[in-house]
Amino acid sequence: MRSEIISVATGSRERVHDITSECAAFVRAEGDGLLHVFVPHATAGVALLELGSGSDDDLLAALGDLLPADDRWRHAHGSRGHGRSHVMPAFIPPYATIPVLDGRMALGTWQSVALVDLNVDNPQRQVRLSFLSD
C-alpha cells in the first residue's frame, strides 16, 4: 500500500473543499486498485458529490438545518455551536473508498471528492490518501 498526507487550508468558515485533482494526481501512475481517502480529524468528513453547481452550498445549508450552530450542544468548547462539528462525521464519514482503473478514479460523470469541514476553529486539515493495488 502506498500512502501520503496532503494538507488542506479550509480557513475560518464552513467549507466544502474540492480535493479531486489531488486524488487524481495521487493515483495517476497506478494501475487498478482502490483509493482510500481518510480525514484524521474528529470534526471533518469526506463526501462524493457534484461541486460547482450549487450542491456544495446546498450541502452546507442542509447541514446548517440539521446541525444548527447554536448553544444546544453539550460539547461546547470553541466557537458557538462547535459541538455540531463533532456530530457531523456520523452523517458525512471521515473516509471514502474509490475504485481506480488504469490509474484513473472510477467516479461518476458529476462526482467529485470533497473535504467537508464545519469547524471554523481549525483552519488547517490533513487528508491521508492511500492506494491499495489489486
XYZ file of C-alpha atoms in Angstrom:
134
model
C 0.000 0.000 0.000
C 1.220 3.485 -0.854
C 0.114 6.372 1.340
C 0.717 10.087 1.693
C -0.769 13.043 3.531
C -1.897 16.235 1.828
C -2.590 19.481 3.673
C -5.753 21.443 3.007
C -6.330 25.019 4.171
C -10.040 25.261 4.975
C -9.853 28.747 6.508
C -12.147 30.239 9.114
C -15.531 29.472 7.535
C -17.568 26.353 6.872
C -16.260 24.746 3.740
C -16.731 22.078 1.110
C -13.254 21.882 -0.412
C -12.642 20.051 -3.702
C -9.702 17.621 -3.459
C -10.457 15.708 -6.670
C -7.356 16.928 -8.509
C -5.052 15.946 -5.629
C -6.652 12.491 -5.536
C -6.353 12.113 -9.310
C -2.669 13.088 -9.228
C -2.010 10.578 -6.424
C -3.361 7.614 -8.452
C -2.255 8.748 -11.927
C 0.787 6.438 -12.118
C -1.056 3.453 -10.656
C -2.921 0.616 -12.324
C -6.063 -0.937 -10.894
C -6.890 -0.812 -7.202
C -8.616 1.222 -4.535
C -8.055 4.777 -3.377
C -8.931 5.323 0.264
C -9.366 8.947 1.338
C -9.293 9.486 5.114
C -9.507 12.636 7.246
C -7.840 12.031 10.647
C -9.952 14.678 12.371
C -12.987 14.318 14.661
C -14.758 17.252 13.012
C -14.428 16.749 9.247
C -15.729 14.354 6.609
C -15.261 13.223 3.030
C -18.124 13.397 0.530
C -18.554 12.342 -3.089
C -20.875 14.824 -4.766
C -21.287 17.238 -7.639
C -19.454 20.510 -6.983
C -19.612 23.893 -8.646
C -23.326 23.737 -9.414
C -24.509 24.941 -6.029
C -24.521 21.467 -4.494
C -21.712 22.419 -2.119
C -23.736 25.399 -0.845
C -26.837 23.185 -0.645
C -24.889 20.676 1.458
C -23.730 23.378 3.872
C -27.294 24.712 4.107
C -28.686 21.220 4.793
C -26.059 20.630 7.470
C -26.912 24.025 8.958
C -30.577 22.984 9.175
C -29.752 19.541 10.554
C -26.936 20.652 12.873
C -27.521 24.311 13.830
C -24.600 26.379 15.130
C -26.276 27.287 18.410
C -25.883 26.592 22.114
C -27.741 23.244 22.296
C -24.569 21.141 22.090
C -23.079 19.605 25.245
C -19.634 19.551 23.644
C -19.302 23.312 23.988
C -15.673 24.461 23.784
C -14.508 26.625 20.903
C -16.778 28.767 18.757
C -20.566 28.795 19.162
C -22.090 25.513 18.002
C -18.724 23.730 17.900
C -20.320 20.519 19.212
C -22.157 20.048 15.908
C -18.804 19.633 14.169
C -18.200 16.562 16.334
C -21.592 15.105 15.355
C -21.219 15.749 11.608
C -18.914 12.749 10.881
C -21.822 10.463 11.845
C -23.603 11.856 8.755
C -20.625 12.552 6.479
C -17.999 9.942 7.361
C -14.304 10.808 7.577
C -13.468 8.467 4.700
C -14.360 7.335 1.187
C -13.062 4.460 -0.931
C -12.972 4.891 -4.709
C -12.202 2.263 -7.352
C -9.209 3.086 -9.562
C -8.987 1.617 -13.060
C -5.804 2.059 -15.086
C -4.679 4.992 -12.941
C -7.996 6.867 -13.025
C -10.644 7.174 -10.357
C -13.853 5.470 -11.472
C -16.096 8.345 -10.400
C -19.466 9.097 -11.953
C -19.712 11.882 -14.514
C -20.525 14.617 -11.995
C -18.871 13.199 -8.875
C -16.042 14.991 -7.129
C -14.142 14.211 -3.933
C -14.637 16.863 -1.261
C -13.450 17.563 2.262
C -16.398 18.815 4.335
C -15.433 20.972 7.312
C -17.827 22.830 9.613
C -15.161 23.506 12.258
C -14.179 27.155 11.923
C -11.708 26.768 14.822
C -9.295 24.546 12.855
C -8.213 26.234 9.584
C -5.710 23.569 8.511
C -6.584 19.933 7.773
C -4.740 16.814 6.747
C -6.095 14.193 4.383
C -4.470 10.782 4.067
C -4.569 9.275 0.574
C -3.825 5.535 0.400
C -3.679 3.345 -2.701
C -4.090 -0.402 -2.494
C -3.248 -2.135 -5.770
C -5.039 -5.261 -6.880
